[in-house]
Tab-separated table of C-alpha atoms and ligand atoms in Angstrom:
chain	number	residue	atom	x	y	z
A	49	UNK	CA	-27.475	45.669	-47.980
A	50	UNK	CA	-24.972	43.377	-49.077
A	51	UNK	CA	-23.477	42.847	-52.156
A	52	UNK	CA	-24.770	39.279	-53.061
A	53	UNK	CA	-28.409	40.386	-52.050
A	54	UNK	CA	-28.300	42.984	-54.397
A	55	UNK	CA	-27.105	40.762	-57.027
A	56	UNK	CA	-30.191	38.536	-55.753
A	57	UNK	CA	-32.437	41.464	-56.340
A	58	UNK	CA	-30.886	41.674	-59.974
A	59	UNK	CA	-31.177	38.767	-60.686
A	60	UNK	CA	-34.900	37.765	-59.177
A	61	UNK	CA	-35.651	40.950	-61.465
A	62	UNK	CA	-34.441	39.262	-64.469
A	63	UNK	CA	-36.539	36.286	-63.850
A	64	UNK	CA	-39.823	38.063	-63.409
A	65	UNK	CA	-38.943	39.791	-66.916
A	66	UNK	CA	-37.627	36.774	-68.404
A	67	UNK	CA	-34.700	37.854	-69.161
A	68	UNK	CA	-31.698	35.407	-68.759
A	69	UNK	CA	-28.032	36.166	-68.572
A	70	UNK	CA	-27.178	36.327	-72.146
A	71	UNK	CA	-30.531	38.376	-73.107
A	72	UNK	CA	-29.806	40.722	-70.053
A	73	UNK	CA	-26.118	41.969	-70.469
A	74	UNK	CA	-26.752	42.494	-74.058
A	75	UNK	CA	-29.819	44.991	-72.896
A	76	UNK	CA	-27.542	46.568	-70.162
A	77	UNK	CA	-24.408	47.038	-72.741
A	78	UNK	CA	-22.259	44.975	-70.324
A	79	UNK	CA	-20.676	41.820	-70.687
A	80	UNK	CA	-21.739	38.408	-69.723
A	81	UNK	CA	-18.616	37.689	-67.484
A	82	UNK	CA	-19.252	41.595	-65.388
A	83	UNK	CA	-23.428	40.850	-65.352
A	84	UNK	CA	-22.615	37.317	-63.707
A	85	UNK	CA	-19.998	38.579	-61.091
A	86	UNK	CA	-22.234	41.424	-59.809
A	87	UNK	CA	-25.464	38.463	-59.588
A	88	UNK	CA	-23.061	35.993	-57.801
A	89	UNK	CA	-22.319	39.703	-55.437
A	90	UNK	CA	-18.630	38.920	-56.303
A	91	UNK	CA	-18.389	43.421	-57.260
A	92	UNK	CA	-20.355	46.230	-56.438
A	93	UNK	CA	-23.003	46.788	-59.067
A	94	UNK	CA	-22.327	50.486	-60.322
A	95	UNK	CA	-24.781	52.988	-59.900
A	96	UNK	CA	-25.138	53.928	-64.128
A	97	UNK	CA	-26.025	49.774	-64.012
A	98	UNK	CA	-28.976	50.629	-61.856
A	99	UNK	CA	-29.930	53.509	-63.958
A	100	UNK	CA	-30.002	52.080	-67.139
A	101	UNK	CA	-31.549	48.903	-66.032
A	102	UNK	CA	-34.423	51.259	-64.466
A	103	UNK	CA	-34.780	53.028	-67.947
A	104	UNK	CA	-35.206	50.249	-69.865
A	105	UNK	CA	-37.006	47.636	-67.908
A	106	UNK	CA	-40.014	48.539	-65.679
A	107	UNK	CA	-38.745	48.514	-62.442
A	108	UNK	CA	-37.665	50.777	-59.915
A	109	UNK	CA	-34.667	52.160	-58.379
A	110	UNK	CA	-35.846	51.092	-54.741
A	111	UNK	CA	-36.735	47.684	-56.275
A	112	UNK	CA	-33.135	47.444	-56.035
A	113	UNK	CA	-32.749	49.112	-52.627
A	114	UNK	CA	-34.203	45.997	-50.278
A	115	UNK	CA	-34.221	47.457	-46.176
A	116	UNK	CA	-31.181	47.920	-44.335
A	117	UNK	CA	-30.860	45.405	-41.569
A	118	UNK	CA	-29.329	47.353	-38.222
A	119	UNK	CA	-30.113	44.871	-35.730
A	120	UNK	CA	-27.958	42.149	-36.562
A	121	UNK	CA	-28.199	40.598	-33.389
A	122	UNK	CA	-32.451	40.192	-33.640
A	123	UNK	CA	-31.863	42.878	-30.704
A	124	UNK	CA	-31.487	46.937	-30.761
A	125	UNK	CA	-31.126	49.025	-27.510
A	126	UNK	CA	-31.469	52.572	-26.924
A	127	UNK	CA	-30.089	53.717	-23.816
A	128	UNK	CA	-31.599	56.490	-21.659
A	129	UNK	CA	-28.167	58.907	-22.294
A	130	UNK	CA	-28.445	58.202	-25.492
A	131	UNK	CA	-31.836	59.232	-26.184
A	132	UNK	CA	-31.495	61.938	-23.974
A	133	UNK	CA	-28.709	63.109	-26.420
A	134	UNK	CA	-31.310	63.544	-29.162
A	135	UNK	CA	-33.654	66.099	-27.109
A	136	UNK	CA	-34.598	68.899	-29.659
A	137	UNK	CA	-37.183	71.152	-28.322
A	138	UNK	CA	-40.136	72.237	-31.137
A	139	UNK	CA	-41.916	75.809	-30.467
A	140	UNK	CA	-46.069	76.448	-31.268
A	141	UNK	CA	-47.064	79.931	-31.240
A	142	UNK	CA	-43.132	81.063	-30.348
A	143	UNK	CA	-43.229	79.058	-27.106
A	144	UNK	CA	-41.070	76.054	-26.433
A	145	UNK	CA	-44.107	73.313	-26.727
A	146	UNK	CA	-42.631	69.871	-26.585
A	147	UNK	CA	-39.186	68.453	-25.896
A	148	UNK	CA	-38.500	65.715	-27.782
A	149	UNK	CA	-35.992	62.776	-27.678
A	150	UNK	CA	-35.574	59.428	-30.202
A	151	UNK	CA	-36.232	56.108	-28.357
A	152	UNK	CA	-35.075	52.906	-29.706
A	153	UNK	CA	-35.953	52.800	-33.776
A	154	UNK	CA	-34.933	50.499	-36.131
A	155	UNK	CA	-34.756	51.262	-40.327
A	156	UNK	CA	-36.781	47.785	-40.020
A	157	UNK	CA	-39.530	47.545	-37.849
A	158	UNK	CA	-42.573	49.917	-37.931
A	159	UNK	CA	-42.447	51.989	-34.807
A	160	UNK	CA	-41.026	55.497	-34.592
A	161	UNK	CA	-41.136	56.260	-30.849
A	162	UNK	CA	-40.584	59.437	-29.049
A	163	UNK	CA	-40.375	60.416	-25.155
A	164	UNK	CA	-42.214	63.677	-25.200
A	165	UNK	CA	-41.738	65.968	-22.346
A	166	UNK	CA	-45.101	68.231	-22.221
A	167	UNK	CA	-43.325	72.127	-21.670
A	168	UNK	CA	-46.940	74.202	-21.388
A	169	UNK	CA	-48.776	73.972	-18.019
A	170	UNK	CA	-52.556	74.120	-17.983
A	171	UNK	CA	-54.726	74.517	-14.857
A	172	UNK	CA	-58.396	74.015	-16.725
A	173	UNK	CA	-59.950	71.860	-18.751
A	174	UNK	CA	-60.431	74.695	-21.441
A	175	UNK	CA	-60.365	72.764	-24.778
A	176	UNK	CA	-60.393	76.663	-26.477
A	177	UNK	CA	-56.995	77.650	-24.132
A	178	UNK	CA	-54.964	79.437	-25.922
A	179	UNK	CA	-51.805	77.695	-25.237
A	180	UNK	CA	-53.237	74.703	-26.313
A	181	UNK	CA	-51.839	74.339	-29.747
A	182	UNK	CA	-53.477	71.759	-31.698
A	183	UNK	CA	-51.602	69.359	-34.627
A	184	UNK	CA	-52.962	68.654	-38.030
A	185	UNK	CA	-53.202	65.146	-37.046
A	186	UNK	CA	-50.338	62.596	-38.723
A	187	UNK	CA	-50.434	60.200	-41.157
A	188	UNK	CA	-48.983	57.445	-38.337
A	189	UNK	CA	-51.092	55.369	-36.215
A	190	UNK	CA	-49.966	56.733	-32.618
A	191	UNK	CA	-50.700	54.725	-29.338
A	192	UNK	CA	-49.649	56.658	-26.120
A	193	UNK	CA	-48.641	55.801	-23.113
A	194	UNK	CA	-48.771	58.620	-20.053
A	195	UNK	CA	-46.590	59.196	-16.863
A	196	UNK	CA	-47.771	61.681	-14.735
A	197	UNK	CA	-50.117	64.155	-15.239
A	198	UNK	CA	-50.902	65.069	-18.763
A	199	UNK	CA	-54.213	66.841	-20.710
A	200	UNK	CA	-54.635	64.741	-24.256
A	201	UNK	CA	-56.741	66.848	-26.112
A	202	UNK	CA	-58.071	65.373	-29.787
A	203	UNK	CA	-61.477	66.392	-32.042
A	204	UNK	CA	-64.071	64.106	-32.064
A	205	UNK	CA	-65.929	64.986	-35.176
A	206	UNK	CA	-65.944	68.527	-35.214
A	207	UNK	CA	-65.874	68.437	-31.092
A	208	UNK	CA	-62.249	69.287	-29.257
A	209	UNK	CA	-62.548	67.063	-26.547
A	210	UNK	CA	-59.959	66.947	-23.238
A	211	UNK	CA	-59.407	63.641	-21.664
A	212	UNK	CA	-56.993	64.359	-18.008
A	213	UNK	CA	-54.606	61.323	-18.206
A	214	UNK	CA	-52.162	59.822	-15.573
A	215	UNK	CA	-49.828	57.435	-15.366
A	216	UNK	CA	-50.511	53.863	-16.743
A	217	UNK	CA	-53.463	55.757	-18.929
A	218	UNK	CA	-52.788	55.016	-22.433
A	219	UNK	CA	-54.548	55.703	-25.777
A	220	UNK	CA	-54.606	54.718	-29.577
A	221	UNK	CA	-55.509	57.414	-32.313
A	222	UNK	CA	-56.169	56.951	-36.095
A	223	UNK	CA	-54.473	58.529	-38.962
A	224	UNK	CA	-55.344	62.803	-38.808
A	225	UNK	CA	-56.785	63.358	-36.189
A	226	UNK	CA	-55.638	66.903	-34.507
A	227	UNK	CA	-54.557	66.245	-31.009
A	228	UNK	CA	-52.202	67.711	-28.888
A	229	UNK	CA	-51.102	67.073	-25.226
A	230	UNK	CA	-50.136	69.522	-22.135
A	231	UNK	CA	-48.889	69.377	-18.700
A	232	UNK	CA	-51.406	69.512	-16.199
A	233	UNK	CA	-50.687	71.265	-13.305
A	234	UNK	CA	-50.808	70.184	-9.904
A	235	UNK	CA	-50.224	70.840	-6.397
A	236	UNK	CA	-46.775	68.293	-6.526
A	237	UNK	CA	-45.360	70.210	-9.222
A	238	UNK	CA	-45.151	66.587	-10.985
A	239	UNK	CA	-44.269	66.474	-14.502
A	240	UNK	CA	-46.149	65.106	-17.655
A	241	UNK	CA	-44.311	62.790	-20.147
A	242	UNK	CA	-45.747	60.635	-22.711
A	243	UNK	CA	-43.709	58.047	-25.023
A	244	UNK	CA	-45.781	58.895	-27.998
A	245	UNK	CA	-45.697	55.208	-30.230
A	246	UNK	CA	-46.319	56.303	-33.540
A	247	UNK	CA	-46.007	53.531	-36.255
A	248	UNK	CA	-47.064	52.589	-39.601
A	249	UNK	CA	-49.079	49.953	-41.390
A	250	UNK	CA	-50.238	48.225	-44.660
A	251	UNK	CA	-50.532	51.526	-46.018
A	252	UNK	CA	-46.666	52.850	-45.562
A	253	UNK	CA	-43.717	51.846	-47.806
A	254	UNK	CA	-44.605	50.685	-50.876
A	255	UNK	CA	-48.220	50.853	-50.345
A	256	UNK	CA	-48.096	55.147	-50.035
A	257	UNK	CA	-45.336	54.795	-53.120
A	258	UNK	CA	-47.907	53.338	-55.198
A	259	UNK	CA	-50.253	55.722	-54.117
A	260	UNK	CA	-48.431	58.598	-55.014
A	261	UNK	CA	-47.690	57.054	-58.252
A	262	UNK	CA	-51.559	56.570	-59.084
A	263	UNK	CA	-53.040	59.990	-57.609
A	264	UNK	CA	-55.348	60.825	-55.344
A	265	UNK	CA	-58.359	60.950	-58.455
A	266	UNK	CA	-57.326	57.131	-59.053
A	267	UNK	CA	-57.654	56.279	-55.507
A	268	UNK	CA	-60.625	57.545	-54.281
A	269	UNK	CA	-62.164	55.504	-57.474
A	270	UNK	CA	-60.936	52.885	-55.790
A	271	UNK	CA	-61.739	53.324	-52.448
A	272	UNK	CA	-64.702	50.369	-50.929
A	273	UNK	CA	-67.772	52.249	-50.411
A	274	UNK	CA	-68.484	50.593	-46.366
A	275	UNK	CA	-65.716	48.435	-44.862
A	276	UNK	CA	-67.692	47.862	-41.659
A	277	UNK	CA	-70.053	44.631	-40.920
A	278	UNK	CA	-72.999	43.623	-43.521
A	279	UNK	CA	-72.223	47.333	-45.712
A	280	UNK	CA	-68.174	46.385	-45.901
A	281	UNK	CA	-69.515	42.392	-47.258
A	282	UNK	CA	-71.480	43.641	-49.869
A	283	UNK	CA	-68.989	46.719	-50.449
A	284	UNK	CA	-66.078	43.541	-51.365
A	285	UNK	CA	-68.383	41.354	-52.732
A	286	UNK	CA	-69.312	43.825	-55.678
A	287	UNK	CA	-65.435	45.154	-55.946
A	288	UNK	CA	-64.802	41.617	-56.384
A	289	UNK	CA	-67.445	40.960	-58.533
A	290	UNK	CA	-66.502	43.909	-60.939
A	291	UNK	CA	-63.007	42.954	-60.899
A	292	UNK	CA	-64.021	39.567	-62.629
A	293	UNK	CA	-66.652	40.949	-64.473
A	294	UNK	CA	-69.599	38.978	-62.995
A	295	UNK	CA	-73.086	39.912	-62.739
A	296	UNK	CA	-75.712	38.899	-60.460
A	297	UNK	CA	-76.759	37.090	-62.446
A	298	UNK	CA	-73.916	35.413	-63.422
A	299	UNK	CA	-72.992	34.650	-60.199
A	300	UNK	CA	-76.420	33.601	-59.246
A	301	UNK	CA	-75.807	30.793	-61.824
A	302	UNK	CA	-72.232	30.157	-60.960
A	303	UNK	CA	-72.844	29.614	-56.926
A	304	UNK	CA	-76.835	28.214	-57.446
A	305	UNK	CA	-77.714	30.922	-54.963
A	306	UNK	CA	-81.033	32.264	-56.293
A	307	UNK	CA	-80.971	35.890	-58.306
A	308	UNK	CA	-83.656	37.611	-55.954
A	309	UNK	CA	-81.650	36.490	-53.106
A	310	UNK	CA	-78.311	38.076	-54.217
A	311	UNK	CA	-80.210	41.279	-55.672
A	312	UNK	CA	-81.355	41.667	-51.794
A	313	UNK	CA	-78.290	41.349	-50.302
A	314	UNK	CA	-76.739	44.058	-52.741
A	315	UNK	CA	-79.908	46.084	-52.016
A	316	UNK	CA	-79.351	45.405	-48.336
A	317	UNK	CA	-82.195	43.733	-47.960
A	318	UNK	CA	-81.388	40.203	-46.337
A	319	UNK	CA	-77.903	38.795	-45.606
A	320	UNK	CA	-75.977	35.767	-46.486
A	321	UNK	CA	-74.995	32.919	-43.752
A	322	UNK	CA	-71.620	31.536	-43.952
A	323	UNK	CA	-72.423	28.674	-45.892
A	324	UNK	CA	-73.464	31.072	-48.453
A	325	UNK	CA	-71.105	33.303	-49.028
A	326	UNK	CA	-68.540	30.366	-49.140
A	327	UNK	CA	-70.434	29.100	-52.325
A	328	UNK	CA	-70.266	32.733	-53.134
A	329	UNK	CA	-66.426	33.178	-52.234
A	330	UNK	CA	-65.842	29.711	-54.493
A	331	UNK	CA	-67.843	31.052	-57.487
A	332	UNK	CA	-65.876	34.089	-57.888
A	333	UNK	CA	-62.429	32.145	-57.134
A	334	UNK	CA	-61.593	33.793	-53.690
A	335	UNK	CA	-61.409	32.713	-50.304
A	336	UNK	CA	-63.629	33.684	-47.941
A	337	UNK	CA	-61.900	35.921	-45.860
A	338	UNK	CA	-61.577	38.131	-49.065
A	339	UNK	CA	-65.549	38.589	-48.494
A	340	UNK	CA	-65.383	39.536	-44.721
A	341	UNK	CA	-65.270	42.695	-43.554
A	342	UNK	CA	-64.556	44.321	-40.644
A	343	UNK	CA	-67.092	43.793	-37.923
A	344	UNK	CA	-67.257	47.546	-36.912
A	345	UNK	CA	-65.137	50.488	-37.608
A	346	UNK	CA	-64.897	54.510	-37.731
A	347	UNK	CA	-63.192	56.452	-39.677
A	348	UNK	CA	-62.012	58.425	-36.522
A	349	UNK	CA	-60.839	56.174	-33.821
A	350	UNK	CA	-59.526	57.760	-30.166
A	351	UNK	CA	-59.646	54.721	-27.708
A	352	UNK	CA	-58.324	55.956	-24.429
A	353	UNK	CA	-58.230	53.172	-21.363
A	354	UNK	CA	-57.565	54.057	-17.816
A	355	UNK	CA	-54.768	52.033	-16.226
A	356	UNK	CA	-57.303	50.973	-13.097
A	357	UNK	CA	-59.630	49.425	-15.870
A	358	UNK	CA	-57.275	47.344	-17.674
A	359	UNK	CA	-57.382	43.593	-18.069
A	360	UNK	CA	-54.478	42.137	-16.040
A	361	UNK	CA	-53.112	38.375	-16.609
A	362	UNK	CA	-50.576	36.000	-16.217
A	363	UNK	CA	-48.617	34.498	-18.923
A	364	UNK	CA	-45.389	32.478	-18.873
A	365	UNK	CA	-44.151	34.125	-14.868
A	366	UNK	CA	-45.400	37.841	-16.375
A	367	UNK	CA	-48.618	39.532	-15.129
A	368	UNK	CA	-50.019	41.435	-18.797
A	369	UNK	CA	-51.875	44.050	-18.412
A	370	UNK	CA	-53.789	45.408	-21.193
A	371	UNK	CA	-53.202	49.005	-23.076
A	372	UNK	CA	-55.034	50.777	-25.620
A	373	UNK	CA	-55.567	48.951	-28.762
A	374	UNK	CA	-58.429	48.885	-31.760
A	375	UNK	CA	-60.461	46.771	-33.942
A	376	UNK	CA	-58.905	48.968	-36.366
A	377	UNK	CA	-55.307	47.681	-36.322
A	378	UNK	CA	-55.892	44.185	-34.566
A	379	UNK	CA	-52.786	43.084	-35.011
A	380	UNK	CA	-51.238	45.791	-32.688
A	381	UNK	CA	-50.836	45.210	-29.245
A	382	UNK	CA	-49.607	47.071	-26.286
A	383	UNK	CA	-49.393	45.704	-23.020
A	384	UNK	CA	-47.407	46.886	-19.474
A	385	UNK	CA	-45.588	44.042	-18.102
A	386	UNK	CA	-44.968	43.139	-14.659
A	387	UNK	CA	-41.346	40.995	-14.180
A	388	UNK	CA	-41.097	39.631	-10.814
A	389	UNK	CA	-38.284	38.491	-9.350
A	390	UNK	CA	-39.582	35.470	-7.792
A	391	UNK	CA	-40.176	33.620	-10.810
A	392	UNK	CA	-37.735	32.355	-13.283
A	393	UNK	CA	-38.228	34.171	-16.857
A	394	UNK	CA	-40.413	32.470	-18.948
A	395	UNK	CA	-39.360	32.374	-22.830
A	396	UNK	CA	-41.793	33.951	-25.052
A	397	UNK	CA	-42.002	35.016	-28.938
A	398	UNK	CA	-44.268	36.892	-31.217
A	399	UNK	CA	-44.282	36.547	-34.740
A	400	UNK	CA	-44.461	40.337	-34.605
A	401	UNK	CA	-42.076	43.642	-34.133
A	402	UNK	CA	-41.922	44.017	-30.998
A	403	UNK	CA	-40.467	47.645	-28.810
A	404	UNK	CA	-40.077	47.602	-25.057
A	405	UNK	CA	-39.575	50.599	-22.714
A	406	UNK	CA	-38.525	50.312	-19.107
A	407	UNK	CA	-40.956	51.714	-17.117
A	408	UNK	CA	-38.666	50.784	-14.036
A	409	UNK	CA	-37.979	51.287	-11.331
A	410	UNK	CA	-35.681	48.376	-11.782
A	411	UNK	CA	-33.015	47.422	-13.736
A	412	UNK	CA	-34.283	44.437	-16.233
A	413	UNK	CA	-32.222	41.607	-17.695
A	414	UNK	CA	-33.442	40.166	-21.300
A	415	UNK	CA	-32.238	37.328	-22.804
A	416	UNK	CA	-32.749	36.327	-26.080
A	417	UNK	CA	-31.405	33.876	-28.892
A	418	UNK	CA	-31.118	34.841	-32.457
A	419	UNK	CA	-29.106	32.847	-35.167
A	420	UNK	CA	-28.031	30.171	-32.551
A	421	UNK	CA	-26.555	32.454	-29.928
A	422	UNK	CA	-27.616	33.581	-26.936
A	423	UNK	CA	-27.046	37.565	-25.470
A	424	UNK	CA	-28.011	38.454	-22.051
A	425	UNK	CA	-28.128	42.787	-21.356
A	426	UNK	CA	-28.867	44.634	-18.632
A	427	UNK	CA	-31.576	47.145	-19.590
A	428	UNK	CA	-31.842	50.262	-16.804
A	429	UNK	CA	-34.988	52.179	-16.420
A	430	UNK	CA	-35.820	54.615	-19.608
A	431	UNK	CA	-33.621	52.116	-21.685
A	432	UNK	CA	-35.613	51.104	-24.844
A	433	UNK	CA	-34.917	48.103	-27.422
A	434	UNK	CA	-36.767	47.006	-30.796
A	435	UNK	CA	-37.014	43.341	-31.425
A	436	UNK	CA	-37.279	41.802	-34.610
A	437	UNK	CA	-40.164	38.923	-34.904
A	438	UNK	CA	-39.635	35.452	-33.676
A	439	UNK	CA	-37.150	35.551	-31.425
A	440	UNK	CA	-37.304	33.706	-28.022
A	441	UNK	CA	-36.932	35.898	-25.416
A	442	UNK	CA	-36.859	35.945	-21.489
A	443	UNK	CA	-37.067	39.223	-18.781
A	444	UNK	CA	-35.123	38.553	-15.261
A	445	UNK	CA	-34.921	41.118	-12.517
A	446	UNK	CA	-33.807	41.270	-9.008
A	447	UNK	CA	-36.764	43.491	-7.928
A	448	UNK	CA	-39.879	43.862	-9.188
A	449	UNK	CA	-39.924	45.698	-12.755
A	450	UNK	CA	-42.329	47.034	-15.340
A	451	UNK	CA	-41.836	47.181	-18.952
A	452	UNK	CA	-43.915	48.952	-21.731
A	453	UNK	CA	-44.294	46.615	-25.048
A	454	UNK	CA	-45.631	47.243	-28.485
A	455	UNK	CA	-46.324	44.704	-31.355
A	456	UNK	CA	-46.703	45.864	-34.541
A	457	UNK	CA	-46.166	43.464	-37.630
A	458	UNK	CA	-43.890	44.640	-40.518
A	459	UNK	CA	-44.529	43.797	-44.167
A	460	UNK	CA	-44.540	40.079	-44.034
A	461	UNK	CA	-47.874	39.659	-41.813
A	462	UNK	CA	-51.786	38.623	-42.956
A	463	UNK	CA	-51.976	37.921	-46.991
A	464	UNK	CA	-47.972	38.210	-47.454
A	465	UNK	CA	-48.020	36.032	-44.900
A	466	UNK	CA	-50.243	33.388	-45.668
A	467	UNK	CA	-48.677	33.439	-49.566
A	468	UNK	CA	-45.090	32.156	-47.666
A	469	UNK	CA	-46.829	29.776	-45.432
A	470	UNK	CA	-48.128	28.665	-48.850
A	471	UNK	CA	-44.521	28.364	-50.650
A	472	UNK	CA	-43.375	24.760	-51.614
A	473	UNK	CA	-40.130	23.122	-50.359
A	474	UNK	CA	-37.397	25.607	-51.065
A	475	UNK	CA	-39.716	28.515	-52.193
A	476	UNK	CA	-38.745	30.451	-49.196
A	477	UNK	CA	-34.966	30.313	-49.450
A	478	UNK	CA	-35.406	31.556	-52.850
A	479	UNK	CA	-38.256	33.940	-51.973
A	480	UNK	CA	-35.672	35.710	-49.176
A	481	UNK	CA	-32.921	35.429	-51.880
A	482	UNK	CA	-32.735	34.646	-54.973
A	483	UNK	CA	-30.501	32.194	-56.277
A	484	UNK	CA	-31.891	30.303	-59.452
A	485	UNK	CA	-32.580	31.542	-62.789
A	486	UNK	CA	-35.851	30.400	-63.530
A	487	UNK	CA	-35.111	27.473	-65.773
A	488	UNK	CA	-31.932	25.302	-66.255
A	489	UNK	CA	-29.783	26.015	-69.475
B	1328	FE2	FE1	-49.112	62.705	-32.510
């Protein structure tokens, strides 16, 4: 982080508290002059700064620490020597398990991907094997992609279940569910690898800060009783209902939607139609979408889908084929992606984070612009980059190439993101960094 941004984060601090420069130095012991040259990032604010602005005010020390940015150029590439220079092999049961090795990662975007080599053979599909050494299951999301032949074992319930995966298989887990993976062994002595995607979502950063903060008693009070179709509706309407203190009743008399009607529905005994719960959603000073729930969901998702049964389509000279995804996390996607050399790259962009893999077994050129220039690299096969959102990009190659991508949004994505679409004129410039103090002298 720069110094000016921090000085931004100082000083956006100071607004929310109402605190201008005169009120503020005088609260920090410092003088007007020093407070103004560390807002305008002209010094370094000292670390005892920090600390007594965190004593006295309620903030936090990260609320000063805003995320590194290492991929200055919109663009970060891992090459295959150096990820191969972060292989650390991890034992289970005092036998070499897993070799592992960092692909592209950025302090940024969500992903943390690995290229896992699988070091223990099995011949069976014995789900009680003892060299099968099962995880606790992770905190991560984790979608996988397989080359060659690889057992993904993972419970079901209270069921170990085996799935035999090969390449251009691929799978998405949920949050803690034990799994582990093997070689499987067959007559080509072929190898099993996996690039294991892990990643985060609405629930890292801050969101597990604040959860740590409150406890796990607080949260589960808070927790939605159903988040899943007609159950989840009724499960947000009444967490939104207690939240403003409404009764049925109230609310009957509020949206003109008769009492019986709304008893039912919280009794699960008829449902609303849109129209309705928009009167509803208007009554209790929400949108809509606050009221809709997901259409279906476990609490234990393992999605696995075979690369032969994939959807396959063409898209701006690329053929996308679909990987493993969920309902859960809709607004990850994986896809393989087919560059061929007799078409001229076609630009594309996703408001998302995006990490590539080449799957080879071609070199790839990718172009992209970011901040008005323009970078062209050469990516070999096993090479791996992590994109920042909204950058144009292109894929070239002079024979026919595959590439593994991943989308995963970062913080600014769904309600953050709909609040900035919502900013006025200027809002944004001063919601990325401050500038103003909230009202003119
Ligand atoms: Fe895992």
């Amino acid at each position: 982080m720069n110094k000016n941004s921090k000085g931004s984060a100082l000083l956006s601090m100071m607004n929310d508290l109402k605190r201008n420069d005169e009120v503020a130095a005088m609260e920090l012991g410092v003088t007007l002059k020093q407070l103004q040259s560390w807002i305008r990032g002209e010094d370094n604010i000292p670390d005892e700064l920090l600390s007594k602005a965190t004593e006295i005010w309620p903030v936090n020390r990260r609320d000063f620490e805003p995320i590194t940015d290492d991929v200055p150029e919109g663009l970060l590439v891992v090459t295959a020597e150096e990820s191969k220079l972060t292989e650390r092999i991890l034992h289970r049961k005092g036998t070499p398990y897993y070799a592992y090795r960092d692909t592209a990662m950025s302090r940024m975007a969500p992903f943390r991907p690995e290229w896992i080599a699988e070091l223990v053979d099995t011949d069976n599909t014995d789900v009680d094997d003892e060299r099968v050494c099962w995880n606790n299951g992770h905190f991560l999301h984790q979608f996988t992609y397989f080359m060659g032949p690889v057992n993904f074992y993972f419970m079901r319930g209270s069921e170990r279940c085996l799935a035999q995966m090969n390449t251009g298989d691929s799978m998405y887990i949920s949050p803690y569910i034990p799994h582990t993976f093997t070689n499987r062994t067959v007559r080509d002595n072929q190898r099993g690898l996996i690039l294991a995607l892990t990643y985060s979502s609405d629930l890292g950063g801050d969101a597990r800060a604040e959860m740590g903060a409150l406890g796990e008693d607080t949260i589960s009070k808070m927790l939605l009783p159903s988040v899943s179709s007609q159950g989840g509706i009724k499960s947000l309407l009444m967490s939104h209902m207690t939240d403003s203190c409404v009764t049925p009743k109230e609310l009957s008399s509020r949206c003109g939607i008769p009492l019986e009607k709304i008893d039912g529905f919280l009794q699960c005994k008829n449902k609303f139609n849109f129209d309705e719960l928009i009167l509803i959603a208007h009554s209790l000073q929400i949108d809509v979408k606050d009221l809709l729930a997901y259409d279906a969901q476990d609490r234990e998702v393992v999605e696995i889908l075979r690369g032969n049964d994939c959807d396959k389509w063409g898209y701006n000279d690329y053929l996308f084929k679909q990987l493993a995804s969920s309902k859960a996390m809709s607004k990850v996607r994986a896809f393989e992606v087919l560059v061929n050399p007799a078409l001229t790259g076609g630009v594309i962009r996703t408001s998302l984070f995006q990490y590539g893999y080449v799957l080879g077994p071609n070199p790839v050129k990718i172009s992209w612009t970011y901040n008005g220039t323009t970078f062209r690299k050469t990516l070999q096969p096993d090479d791996s980059f992590v994109m920042k959102p909204a950058i144009e990009h292109s894929f070239e190659c002079t024979q026919l190439s595959k590439i593994l991508l991943l989308r995963a949004p970062g913080k600014i994505s769904g309600d953050a993101l709909l609040e900035l679409s919502s900013l006025p004129p200027g809002g944004i410039s001063r919601a990325v960094q401050e500038n103003k103090q909230w009202y003119q002298s």
